[in-house]
């Protein structure tokens, strides 16, 4: 239910971006357990992505080792075996609000890449 609510909130009236046959680059602020990234990887594959690349600035080595088998390529700038939390690697690690996400997605959908202005 939560996923469906957020999908409706974020996408609003915009159509779903087709992934079939495309290379999808998933970007996250960092990987701790990898659970969210794994869900995104599986979703991209279910929607027909030809290639899936995961790009993160920091991550727990053991989680990245597991995720590497799930993607075509994984890029991580800094890994640690004793990783504690993503927020430890940022000077400012504020949460992004739902309104900010919606506004950023509106701007993306309006870009020429998606057929906007």
Coordinates of C-alpha atoms in Angstrom, one line a residue:
X1 CA 0.0 0.0 0.0
X2 CA 2.8 2.4 0.9
X3 CA 4.6 1.9 -2.4
X4 CA 1.3 2.5 -4.4
X5 CA 0.6 5.7 -2.4
X6 CA 4.1 7.0 -3.0
X7 CA 4.0 6.1 -6.7
X8 CA 0.7 8.0 -7.1
X9 CA 2.1 10.9 -5.1
X10 CA 5.3 11.2 -7.0
X11 CA 4.3 10.3 -10.5
X12 CA 1.0 12.3 -10.3
X13 CA -0.5 12.3 -13.8
X14 CA 2.8 11.6 -15.6
X15 CA 3.1 8.3 -17.6
X16 CA 5.4 5.6 -16.5
X17 CA 8.8 5.9 -18.3
X18 CA 9.3 2.8 -20.5
X19 CA 12.4 0.8 -19.5
X20 CA 12.1 -2.0 -22.0
X21 CA 15.4 -2.3 -24.0
X22 CA 17.0 0.6 -22.1
X23 CA 20.0 0.9 -19.9
X24 CA 18.9 1.9 -16.4
X25 CA 21.2 3.7 -14.0
X26 CA 20.0 3.4 -10.5
X27 CA 21.6 6.1 -8.2
X28 CA 21.4 6.1 -4.4
X29 CA 23.0 8.2 -1.7
X30 CA 24.7 5.1 -0.3
X31 CA 24.2 1.4 0.4
X32 CA 23.9 0.0 3.9
X33 CA 21.8 -3.2 3.8
X34 CA 21.1 -3.0 0.1
X35 CA 17.4 -3.9 0.5
X36 CA 16.1 -0.8 -1.2
X37 CA 18.6 -1.0 -4.0
X38 CA 17.7 -4.7 -4.6
X39 CA 14.0 -3.9 -4.8
X40 CA 14.8 -1.2 -7.4
X41 CA 17.0 -3.6 -9.4
X42 CA 14.3 -6.2 -9.5
X43 CA 11.7 -3.6 -10.5
X44 CA 13.9 -2.4 -13.4
X45 CA 14.4 -5.9 -14.6
X46 CA 10.7 -6.8 -14.4
X47 CA 10.0 -3.8 -16.5
X48 CA 12.4 -5.0 -19.2
X49 CA 15.6 -3.0 -18.7
X50 CA 18.3 -4.3 -21.0
X51 CA 21.1 -3.3 -18.6
X52 CA 21.0 -2.2 -15.0
X53 CA 23.9 -0.2 -13.5
X54 CA 24.0 0.8 -9.8
X55 CA 25.9 3.9 -8.9
X56 CA 26.5 5.0 -5.3
X57 CA 29.1 7.2 -3.5
X58 CA 29.5 5.0 -0.4
X59 CA 28.6 1.5 0.7
X60 CA 29.0 -1.5 2.9
X61 CA 31.3 -3.9 1.2
X62 CA 29.3 -7.0 2.1
X63 CA 26.1 -5.5 0.7
X64 CA 27.8 -4.3 -2.4
X65 CA 29.3 -7.8 -2.9
X66 CA 25.8 -9.3 -2.9
X67 CA 24.3 -6.6 -5.2
X68 CA 27.1 -6.9 -7.7
X69 CA 25.7 -10.3 -8.8
X70 CA 22.4 -8.6 -9.5
X71 CA 23.5 -5.8 -11.8
X72 CA 25.5 -5.4 -15.1
X73 CA 27.8 -2.9 -13.5
X74 CA 28.3 -1.4 -10.0
X75 CA 30.1 1.9 -9.3
X76 CA 30.9 2.8 -5.8
X77 CA 33.5 5.4 -4.8
X78 CA 34.1 4.4 -1.2
X79 CA 33.5 1.0 0.4
X80 CA 34.0 -0.1 4.0
X81 CA 33.8 -3.5 5.7
X82 CA 32.9 -1.7 9.0
X83 CA 30.2 0.4 7.4
X84 CA 27.8 1.8 10.0
X85 CA 25.4 4.2 8.3
X86 CA 25.1 6.2 5.0
X87 CA 24.6 9.5 6.9
X88 CA 28.1 9.2 8.5
X89 CA 29.6 10.1 5.1
X90 CA 27.8 13.4 4.6
X91 CA 28.2 16.8 6.2
X92 CA 24.5 17.4 5.7
X93 CA 22.2 14.4 5.4
X94 CA 18.7 16.0 5.5
X95 CA 15.7 14.0 4.5
X96 CA 14.1 14.9 1.1
X97 CA 10.4 15.7 1.5
X98 CA 7.7 14.2 -0.6
X99 CA 7.0 17.7 -2.0
X100 CA 10.6 18.1 -3.1
X101 CA 10.6 14.7 -4.8
X102 CA 7.4 15.6 -6.6
X103 CA 8.8 18.9 -7.8
X104 CA 12.0 17.4 -9.0
X105 CA 10.1 14.7 -10.9
X106 CA 7.8 17.4 -12.5
X107 CA 10.9 19.2 -13.7
X108 CA 12.3 16.0 -15.1
X109 CA 9.1 15.1 -17.0
X110 CA 9.1 18.7 -18.4
X111 CA 12.7 18.2 -19.8
X112 CA 13.3 17.5 -23.5
X113 CA 14.5 14.0 -22.6
X114 CA 10.9 13.1 -21.7
X115 CA 9.3 15.1 -24.5
X116 CA 8.6 18.2 -22.5
X117 CA 9.6 21.8 -23.3

